[in-house]
Short mmCIF file of C-alpha atoms and ligand atoms in Angstrom, two decimals:
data_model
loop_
_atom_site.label_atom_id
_atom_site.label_comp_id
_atom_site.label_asym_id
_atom_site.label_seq_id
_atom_site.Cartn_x
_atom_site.Cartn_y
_atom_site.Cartn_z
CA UNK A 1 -77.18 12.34 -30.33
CA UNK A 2 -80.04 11.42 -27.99
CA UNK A 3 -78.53 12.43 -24.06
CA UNK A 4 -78.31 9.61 -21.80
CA UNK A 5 -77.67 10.31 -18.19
CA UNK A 6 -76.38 8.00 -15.26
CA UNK A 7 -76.01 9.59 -11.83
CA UNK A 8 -75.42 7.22 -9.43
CA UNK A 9 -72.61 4.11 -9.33
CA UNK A 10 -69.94 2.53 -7.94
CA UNK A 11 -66.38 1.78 -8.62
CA UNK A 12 -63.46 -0.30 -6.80
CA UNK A 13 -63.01 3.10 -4.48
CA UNK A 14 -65.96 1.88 -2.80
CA UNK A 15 -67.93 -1.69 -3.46
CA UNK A 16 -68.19 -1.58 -7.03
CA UNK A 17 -66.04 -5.08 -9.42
CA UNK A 18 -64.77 -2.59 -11.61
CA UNK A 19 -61.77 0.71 -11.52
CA UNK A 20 -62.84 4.31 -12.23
CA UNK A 21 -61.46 4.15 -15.62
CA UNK A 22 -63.50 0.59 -16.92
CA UNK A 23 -66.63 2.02 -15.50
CA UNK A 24 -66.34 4.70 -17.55
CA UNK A 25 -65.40 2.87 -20.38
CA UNK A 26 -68.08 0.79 -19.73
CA UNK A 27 -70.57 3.48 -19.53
CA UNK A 28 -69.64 4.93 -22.95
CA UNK A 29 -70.05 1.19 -24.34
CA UNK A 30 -73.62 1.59 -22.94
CA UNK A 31 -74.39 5.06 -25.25
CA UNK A 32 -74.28 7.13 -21.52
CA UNK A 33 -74.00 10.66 -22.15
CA UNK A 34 -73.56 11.72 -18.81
CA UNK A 35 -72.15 10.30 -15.77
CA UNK A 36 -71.59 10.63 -12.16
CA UNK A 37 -69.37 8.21 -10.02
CA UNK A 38 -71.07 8.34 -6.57
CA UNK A 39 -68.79 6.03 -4.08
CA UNK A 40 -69.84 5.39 -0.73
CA UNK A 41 -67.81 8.15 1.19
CA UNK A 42 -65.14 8.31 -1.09
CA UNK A 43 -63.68 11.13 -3.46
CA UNK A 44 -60.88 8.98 -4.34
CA UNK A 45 -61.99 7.83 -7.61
CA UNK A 46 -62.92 10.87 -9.34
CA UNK A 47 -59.80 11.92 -10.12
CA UNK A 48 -59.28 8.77 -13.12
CA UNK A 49 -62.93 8.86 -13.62
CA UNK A 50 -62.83 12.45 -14.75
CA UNK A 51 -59.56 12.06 -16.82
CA UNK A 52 -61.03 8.89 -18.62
CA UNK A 53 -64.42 10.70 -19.32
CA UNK A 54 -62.48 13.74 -21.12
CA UNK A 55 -60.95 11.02 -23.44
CA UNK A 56 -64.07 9.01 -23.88
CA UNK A 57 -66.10 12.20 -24.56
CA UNK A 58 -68.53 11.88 -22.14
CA UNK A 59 -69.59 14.41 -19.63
CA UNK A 60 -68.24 13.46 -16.04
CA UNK A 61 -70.20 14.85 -12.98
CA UNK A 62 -68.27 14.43 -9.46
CA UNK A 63 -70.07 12.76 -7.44
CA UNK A 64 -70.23 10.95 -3.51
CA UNK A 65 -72.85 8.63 -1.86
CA UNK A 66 -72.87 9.49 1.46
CA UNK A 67 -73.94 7.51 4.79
CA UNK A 68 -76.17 9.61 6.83
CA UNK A 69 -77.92 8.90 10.21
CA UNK A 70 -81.46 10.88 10.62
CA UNK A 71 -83.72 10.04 13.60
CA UNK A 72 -81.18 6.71 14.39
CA UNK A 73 -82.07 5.69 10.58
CA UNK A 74 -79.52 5.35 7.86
CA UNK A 75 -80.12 7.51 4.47
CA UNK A 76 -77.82 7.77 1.24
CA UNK A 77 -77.44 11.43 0.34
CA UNK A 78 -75.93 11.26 -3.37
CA UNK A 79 -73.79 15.17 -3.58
CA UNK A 80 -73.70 15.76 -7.08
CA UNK A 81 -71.86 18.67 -9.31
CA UNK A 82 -69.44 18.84 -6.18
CA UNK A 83 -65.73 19.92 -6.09
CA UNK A 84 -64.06 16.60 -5.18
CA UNK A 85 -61.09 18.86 -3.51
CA UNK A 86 -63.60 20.83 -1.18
CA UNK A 87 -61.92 20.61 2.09
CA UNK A 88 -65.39 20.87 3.91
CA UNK A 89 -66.14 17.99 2.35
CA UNK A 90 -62.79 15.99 2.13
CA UNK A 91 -62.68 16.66 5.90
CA UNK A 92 -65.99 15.88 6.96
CA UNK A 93 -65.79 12.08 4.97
CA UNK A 94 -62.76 11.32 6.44
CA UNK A 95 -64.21 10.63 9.65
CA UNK A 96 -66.62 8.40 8.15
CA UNK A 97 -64.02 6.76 6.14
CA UNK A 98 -62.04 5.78 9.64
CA UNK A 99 -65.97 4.68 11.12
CA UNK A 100 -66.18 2.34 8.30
CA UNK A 101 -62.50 0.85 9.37
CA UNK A 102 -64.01 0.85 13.08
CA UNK A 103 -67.31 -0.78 11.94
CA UNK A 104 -65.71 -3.33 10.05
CA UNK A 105 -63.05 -4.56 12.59
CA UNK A 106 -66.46 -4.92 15.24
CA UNK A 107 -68.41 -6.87 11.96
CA UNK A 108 -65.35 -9.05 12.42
CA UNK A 109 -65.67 -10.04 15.92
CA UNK A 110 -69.37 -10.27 15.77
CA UNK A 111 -68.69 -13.16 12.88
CA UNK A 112 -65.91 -14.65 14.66
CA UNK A 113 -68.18 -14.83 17.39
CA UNK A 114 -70.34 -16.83 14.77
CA UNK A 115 -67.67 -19.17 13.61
CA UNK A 116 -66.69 -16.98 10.86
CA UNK A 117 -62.95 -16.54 11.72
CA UNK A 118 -60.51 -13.90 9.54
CA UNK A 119 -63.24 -11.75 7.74
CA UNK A 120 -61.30 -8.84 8.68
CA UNK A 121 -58.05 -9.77 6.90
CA UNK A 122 -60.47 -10.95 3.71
CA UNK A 123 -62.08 -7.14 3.26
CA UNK A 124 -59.19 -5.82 4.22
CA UNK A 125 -57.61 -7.60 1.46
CA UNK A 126 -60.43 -7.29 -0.93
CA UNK A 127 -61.09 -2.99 -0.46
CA UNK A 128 -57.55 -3.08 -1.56
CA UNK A 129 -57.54 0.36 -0.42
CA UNK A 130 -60.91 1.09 -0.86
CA UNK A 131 -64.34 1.83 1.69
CA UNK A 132 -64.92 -1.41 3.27
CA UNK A 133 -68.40 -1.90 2.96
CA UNK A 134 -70.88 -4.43 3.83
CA UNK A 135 -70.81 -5.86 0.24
CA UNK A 136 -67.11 -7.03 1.12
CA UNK A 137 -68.33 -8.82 4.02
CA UNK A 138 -71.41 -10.46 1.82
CA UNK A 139 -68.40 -11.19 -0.78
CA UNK A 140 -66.33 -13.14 1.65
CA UNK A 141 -69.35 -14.90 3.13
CA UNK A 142 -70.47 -16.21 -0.15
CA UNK A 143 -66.49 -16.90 -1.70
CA UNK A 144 -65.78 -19.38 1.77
CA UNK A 145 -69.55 -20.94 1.58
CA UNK A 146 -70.53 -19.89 4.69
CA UNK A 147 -74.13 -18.83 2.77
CA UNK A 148 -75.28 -19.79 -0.42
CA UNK A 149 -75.94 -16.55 -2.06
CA UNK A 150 -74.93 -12.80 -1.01
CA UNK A 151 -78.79 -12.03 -0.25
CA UNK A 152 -78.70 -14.55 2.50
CA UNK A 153 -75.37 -12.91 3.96
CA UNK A 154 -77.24 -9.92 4.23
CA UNK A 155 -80.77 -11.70 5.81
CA UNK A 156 -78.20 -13.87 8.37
CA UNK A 157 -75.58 -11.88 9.15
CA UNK A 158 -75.31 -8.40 7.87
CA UNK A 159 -78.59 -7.01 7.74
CA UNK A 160 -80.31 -4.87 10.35
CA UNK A 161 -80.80 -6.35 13.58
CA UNK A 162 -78.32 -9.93 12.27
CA UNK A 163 -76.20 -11.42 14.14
CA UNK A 164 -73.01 -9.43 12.50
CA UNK A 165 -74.81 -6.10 12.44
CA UNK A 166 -73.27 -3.29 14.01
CA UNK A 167 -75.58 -0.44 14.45
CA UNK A 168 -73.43 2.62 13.36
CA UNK A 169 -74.02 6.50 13.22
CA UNK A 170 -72.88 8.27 10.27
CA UNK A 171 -72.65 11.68 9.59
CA UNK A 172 -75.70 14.03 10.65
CA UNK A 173 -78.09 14.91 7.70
CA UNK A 174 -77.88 18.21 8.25
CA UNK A 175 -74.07 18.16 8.24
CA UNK A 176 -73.81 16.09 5.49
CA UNK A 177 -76.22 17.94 3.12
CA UNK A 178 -73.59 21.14 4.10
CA UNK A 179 -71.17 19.45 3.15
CA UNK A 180 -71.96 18.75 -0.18
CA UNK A 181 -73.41 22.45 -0.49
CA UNK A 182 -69.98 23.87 0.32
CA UNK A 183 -68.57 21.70 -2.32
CA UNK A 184 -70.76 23.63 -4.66
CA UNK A 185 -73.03 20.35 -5.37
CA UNK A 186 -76.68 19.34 -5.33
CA UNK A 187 -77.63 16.91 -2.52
CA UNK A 188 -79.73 14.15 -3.46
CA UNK A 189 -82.25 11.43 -1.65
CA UNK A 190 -80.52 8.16 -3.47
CA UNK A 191 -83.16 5.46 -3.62
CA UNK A 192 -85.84 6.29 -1.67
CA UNK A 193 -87.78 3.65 -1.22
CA UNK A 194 -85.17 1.13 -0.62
CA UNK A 195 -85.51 2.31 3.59
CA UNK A 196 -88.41 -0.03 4.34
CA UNK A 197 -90.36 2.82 5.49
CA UNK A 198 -93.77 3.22 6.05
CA UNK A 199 -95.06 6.33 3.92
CA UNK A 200 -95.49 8.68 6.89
CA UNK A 201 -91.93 8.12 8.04
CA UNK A 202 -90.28 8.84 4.91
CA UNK A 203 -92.49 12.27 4.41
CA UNK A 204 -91.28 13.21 7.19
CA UNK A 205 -87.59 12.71 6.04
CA UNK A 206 -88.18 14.36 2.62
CA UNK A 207 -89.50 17.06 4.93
CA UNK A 208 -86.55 17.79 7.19
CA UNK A 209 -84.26 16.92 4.02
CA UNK A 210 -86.03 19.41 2.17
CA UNK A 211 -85.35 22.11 5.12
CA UNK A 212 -81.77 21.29 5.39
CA UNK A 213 -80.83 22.47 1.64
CA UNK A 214 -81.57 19.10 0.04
CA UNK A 215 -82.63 19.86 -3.72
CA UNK A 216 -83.08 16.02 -5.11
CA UNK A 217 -84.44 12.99 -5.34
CA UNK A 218 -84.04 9.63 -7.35
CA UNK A 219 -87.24 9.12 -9.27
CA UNK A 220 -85.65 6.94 -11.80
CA UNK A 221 -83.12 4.04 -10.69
CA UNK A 222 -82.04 0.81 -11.84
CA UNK A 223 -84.80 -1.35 -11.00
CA UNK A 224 -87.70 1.11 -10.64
CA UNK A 225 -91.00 -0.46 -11.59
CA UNK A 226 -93.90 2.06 -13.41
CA UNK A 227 -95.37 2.15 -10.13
CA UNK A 228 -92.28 3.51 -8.17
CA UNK A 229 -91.35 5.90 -10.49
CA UNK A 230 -94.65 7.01 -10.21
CA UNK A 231 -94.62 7.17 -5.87
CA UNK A 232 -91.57 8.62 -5.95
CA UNK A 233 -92.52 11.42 -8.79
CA UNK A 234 -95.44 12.14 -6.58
CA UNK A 235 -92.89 12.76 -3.36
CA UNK A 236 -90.80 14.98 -5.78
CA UNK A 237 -93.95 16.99 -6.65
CA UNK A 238 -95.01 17.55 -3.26
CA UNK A 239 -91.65 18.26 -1.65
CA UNK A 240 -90.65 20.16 -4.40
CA UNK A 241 -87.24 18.46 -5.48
CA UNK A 242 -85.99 18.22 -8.75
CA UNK A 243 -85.57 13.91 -10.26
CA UNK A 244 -82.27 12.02 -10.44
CA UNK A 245 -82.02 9.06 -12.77
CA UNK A 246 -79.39 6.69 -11.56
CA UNK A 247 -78.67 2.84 -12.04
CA UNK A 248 -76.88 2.52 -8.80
CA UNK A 249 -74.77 -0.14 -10.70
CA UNK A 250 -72.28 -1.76 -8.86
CA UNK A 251 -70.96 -5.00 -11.12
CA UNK A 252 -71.51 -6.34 -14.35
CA UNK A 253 -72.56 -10.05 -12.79
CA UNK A 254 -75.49 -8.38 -11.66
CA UNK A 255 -77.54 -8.69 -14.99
CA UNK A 256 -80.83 -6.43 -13.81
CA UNK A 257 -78.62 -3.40 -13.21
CA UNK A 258 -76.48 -1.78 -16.03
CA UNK A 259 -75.15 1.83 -16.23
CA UNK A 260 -77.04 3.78 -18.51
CA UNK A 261 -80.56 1.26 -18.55
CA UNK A 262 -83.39 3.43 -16.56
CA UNK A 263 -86.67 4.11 -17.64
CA UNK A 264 -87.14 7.40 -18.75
CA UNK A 265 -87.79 10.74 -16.58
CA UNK A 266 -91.04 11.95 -16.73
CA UNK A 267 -91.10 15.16 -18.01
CA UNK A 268 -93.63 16.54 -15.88
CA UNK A 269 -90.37 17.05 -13.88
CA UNK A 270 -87.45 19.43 -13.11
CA UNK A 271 -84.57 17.03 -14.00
CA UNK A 272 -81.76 17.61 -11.53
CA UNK A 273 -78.83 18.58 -13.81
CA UNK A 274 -80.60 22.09 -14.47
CA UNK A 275 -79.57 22.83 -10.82
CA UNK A 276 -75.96 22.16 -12.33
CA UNK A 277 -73.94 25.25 -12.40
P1 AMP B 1 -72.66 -0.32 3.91
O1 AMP B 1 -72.77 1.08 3.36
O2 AMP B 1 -71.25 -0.70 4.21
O3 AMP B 1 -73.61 -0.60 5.01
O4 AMP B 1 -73.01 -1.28 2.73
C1 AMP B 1 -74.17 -1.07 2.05
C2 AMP B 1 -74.04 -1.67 0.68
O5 AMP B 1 -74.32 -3.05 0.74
C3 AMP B 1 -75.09 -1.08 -0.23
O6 AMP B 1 -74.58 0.04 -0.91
C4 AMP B 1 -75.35 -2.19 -1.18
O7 AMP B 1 -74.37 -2.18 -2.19
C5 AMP B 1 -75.16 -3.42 -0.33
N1 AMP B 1 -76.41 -3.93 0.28
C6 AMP B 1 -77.08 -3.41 1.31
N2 AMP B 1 -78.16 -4.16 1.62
C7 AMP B 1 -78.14 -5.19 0.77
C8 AMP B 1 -78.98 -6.34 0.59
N3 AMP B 1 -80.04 -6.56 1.36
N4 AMP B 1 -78.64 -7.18 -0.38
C9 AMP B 1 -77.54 -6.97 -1.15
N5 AMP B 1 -76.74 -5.91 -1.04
C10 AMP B 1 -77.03 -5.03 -0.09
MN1 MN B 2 -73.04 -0.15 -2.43
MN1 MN B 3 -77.14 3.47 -1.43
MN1 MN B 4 -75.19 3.39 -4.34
#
């Protein structure tokens, strides 16, 4: 059987439409071979992701997205091959799991202030339990018609510098990339050229990432055109990191992203799951 590997998505523990357990199920549906679930600052649904991969016979890798702050800019770091139950780790997300409460109850009064009343009680309501993210918010704008399409929640309210954006700072790079290396895992540059950064910048992230202990990077993701796969190989190369593949999917209504569709790695490449213990 041809291997098919997915390291990087999103379940109802964080802002993904569907449970642990379906996106697994969807996942094997979609011939994936291998598969991480990488919620933003969350462990918590690893535990039925794993249990649902063992029955599905596919091969589950814990994973975590986390929200870093580096040089007052916000990076993903994807911690991959981790031990879900590292306290390091469990402790160290906690606090960003009560930031994202604090962040979303000031999102709140910045829309209220905006004529958006009750967005609080909506994500609230809609996280059922889960990281409140900004995707909540964009939900809730859309659902109640305040915009016309979650893009234009993000370019009027919820994007950097909007009227509802709260400028927050997650954990440290540095402590975040420990983190994940006490848990045992890989730590890994998720999307890198989703940052809007000019090419100097982000060399000198992969730099100071690459100092830190990161080992990773995502050459391959769910919309990656020829081109970016071939910037981003290029950054790999010359930082020395070994290439991620990962859809970031998040919901099946979005019809360009899918678990398990990614161009292939080129092979020119140390994939990332040789670093796997
Ligand atoms: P947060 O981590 O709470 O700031 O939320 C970030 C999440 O919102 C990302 O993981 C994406 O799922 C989503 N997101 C961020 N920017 C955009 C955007 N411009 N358009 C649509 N979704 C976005
Ligand atoms: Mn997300
Ligand atoms: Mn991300
Ligand atoms: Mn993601």
């Amino acid at each position: 059987m041809q291997e098919k590997f997915d390291l990087h998505c999103h379940s109802t523990a964080s802002d993904g439409a569907l449970s642990p357990k379906e996106v697994v199920q969807r996942a094997k549906q979609q011939g994936v071979t291998s598969l991480a679930l990488t919620d933003h600052d969350t462990i918590n649904g690893q535990k039925e992701a794993a249990k649902t991969a063992q029955s599905n016979n596919i091969k589950f890798i814990p994973g975590i997205e986390i929200s870093t702050t580096w040089e007052n800019k916000c990076f993903h770091i994807v911690g991959l091959n981790i031990d879900p139950t590292n306290t390091t780790l469990t402790s160290g997300i906690k606090k960003l799991q009560d930031l994202r409460t604090e962040r979303a109850i000031k999102i709140a009064q910045k829309l209220e202030k905006k004529r958006v009343p009750n967005a609080y009680e909506a994500v609230v309501k809609a996280a059922n339990g889960g990281m409140i993210t900004r995707s909540h918010f964009a939900d809730f704008l859309y659902s109640e018609h305040y915009v016309s399409s979650r893009q234009q929640a993000f370019d009027r309210y919820l994007g950097k510098g909007k009227s509802a954006f709260v400028s927050t700072i997650w954990a440290d790079l540095p402590k975040a990339i420990d983190w994940i290396i006490q848990a045992g895992g890989v730590a890994v540059v998720a999307h890198p050229l989703r940052y809007n950064l000019t090419a100097s910048w982000l060399k000198r992230f992969l730099s100071s990432f690459k100092e830190v202990g990161g080992q990773g990077i995502e050459v391959v993701t769910g919309r990656s055109s020829p081109e970016e796969i071939r910037r981003t190989l290029q950054y790999a190369k010359q930082y020395e990191l070994a290439a991620s593949v990962g859809s970031d999917f998040h919901t099946p209504d979005n019809q360009w992203v899918e678990l398990g569709r990614l161009a292939p790695l080129p092979d020119s490449i140390k994939p990332v799951w040789e670093l796997f213990g």
